PDB file of C-alpha atoms in Angstrom:
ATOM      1  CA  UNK A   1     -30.047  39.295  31.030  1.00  0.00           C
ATOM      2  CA  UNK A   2     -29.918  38.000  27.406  1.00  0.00           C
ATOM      3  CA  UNK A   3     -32.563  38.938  24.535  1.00  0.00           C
ATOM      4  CA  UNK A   4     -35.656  36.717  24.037  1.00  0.00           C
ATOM      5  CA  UNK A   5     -35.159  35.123  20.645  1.00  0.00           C
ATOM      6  CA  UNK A   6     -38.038  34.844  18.619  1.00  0.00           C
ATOM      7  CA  UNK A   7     -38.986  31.022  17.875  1.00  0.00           C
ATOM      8  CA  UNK A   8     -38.216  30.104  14.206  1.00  0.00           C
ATOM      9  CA  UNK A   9     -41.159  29.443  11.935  1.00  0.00           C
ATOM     10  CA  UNK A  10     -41.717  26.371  10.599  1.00  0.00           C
ATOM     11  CA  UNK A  11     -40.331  25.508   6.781  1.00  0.00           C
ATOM     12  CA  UNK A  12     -42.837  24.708   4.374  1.00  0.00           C
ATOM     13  CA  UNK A  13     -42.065  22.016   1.716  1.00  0.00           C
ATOM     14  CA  UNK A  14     -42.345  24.025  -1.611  1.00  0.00           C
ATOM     15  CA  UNK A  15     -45.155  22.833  -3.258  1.00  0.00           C
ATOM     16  CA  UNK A  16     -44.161  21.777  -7.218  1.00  0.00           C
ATOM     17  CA  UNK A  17     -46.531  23.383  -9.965  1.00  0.00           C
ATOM     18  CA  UNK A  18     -49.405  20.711 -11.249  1.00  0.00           C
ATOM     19  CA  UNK A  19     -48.716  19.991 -14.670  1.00  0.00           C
ATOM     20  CA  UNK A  20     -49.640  21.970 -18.080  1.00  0.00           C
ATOM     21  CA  UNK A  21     -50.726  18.506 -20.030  1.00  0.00           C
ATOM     22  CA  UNK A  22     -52.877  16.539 -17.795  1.00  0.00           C
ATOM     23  CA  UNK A  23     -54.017  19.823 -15.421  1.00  0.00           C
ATOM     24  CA  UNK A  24     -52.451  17.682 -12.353  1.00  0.00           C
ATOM     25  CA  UNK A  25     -55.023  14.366 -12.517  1.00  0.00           C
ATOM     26  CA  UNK A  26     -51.693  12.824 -13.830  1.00  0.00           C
ATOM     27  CA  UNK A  27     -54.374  10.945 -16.601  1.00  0.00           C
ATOM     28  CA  UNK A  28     -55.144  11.916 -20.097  1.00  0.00           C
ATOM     29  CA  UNK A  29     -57.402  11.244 -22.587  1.00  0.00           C
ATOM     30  CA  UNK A  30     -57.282  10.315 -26.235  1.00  0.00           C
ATOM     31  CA  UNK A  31     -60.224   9.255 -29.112  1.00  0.00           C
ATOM     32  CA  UNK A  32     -59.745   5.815 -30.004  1.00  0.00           C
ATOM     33  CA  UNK A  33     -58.859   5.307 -33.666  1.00  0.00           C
ATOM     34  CA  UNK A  34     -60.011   2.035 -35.706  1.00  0.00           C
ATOM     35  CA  UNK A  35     -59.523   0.851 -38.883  1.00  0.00           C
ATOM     36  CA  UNK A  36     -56.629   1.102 -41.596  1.00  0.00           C
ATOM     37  CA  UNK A  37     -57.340   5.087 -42.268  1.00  0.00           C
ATOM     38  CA  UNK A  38     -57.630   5.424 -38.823  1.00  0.00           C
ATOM     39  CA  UNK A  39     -61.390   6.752 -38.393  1.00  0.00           C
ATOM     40  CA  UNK A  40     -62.289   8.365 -34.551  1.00  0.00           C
ATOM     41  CA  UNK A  41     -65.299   7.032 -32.688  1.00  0.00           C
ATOM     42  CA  UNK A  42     -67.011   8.454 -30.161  1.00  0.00           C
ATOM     43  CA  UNK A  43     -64.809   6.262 -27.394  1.00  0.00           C
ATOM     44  CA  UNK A  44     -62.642   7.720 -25.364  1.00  0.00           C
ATOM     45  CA  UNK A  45     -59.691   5.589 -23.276  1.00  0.00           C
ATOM     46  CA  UNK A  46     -57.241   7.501 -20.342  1.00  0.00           C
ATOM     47  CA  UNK A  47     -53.907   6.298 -19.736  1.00  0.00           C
ATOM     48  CA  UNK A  48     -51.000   7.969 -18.046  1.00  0.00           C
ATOM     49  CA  UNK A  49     -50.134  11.460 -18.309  1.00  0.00           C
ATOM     50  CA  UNK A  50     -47.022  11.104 -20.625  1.00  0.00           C
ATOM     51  CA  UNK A  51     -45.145  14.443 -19.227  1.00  0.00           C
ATOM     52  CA  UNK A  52     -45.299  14.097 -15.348  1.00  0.00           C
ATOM     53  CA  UNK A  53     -46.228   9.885 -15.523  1.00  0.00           C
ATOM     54  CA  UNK A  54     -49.249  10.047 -13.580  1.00  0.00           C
ATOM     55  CA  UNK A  55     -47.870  11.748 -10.583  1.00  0.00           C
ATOM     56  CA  UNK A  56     -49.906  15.382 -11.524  1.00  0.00           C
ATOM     57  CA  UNK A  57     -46.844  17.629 -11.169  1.00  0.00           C
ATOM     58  CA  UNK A  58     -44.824  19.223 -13.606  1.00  0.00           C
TER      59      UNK A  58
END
């Protein structure tokens, strides 16, 4: 009679660390900046995360 085996576990994908800039929304935001000195409103535009390019993981 041969030993029961025990059934294997299932693998888990590993799961990659969200990233440090964007804190894994894969967006960030910056102040907009007008004029020649380059003055900050109070508007704010998002574009993609340059670090993980909008995919939220480092």
């Amino acid at each position: 009679m041969s030993p029961r085996k025990k059934p294997l576990a299932p693998k888990s994908t590993p799961v990659p660390p969200p990233c440090g800039t964007c804190a894994g929304s894969g967006e960030t935001t910056t102040t907009v900046l007008v004029g020649r000195k380059r003055r900050q409103t109070t508007a704010v535009q998002t574009g993609l995360c340059p670090e993980c390019f909008g995919t939220g993981t480092a």
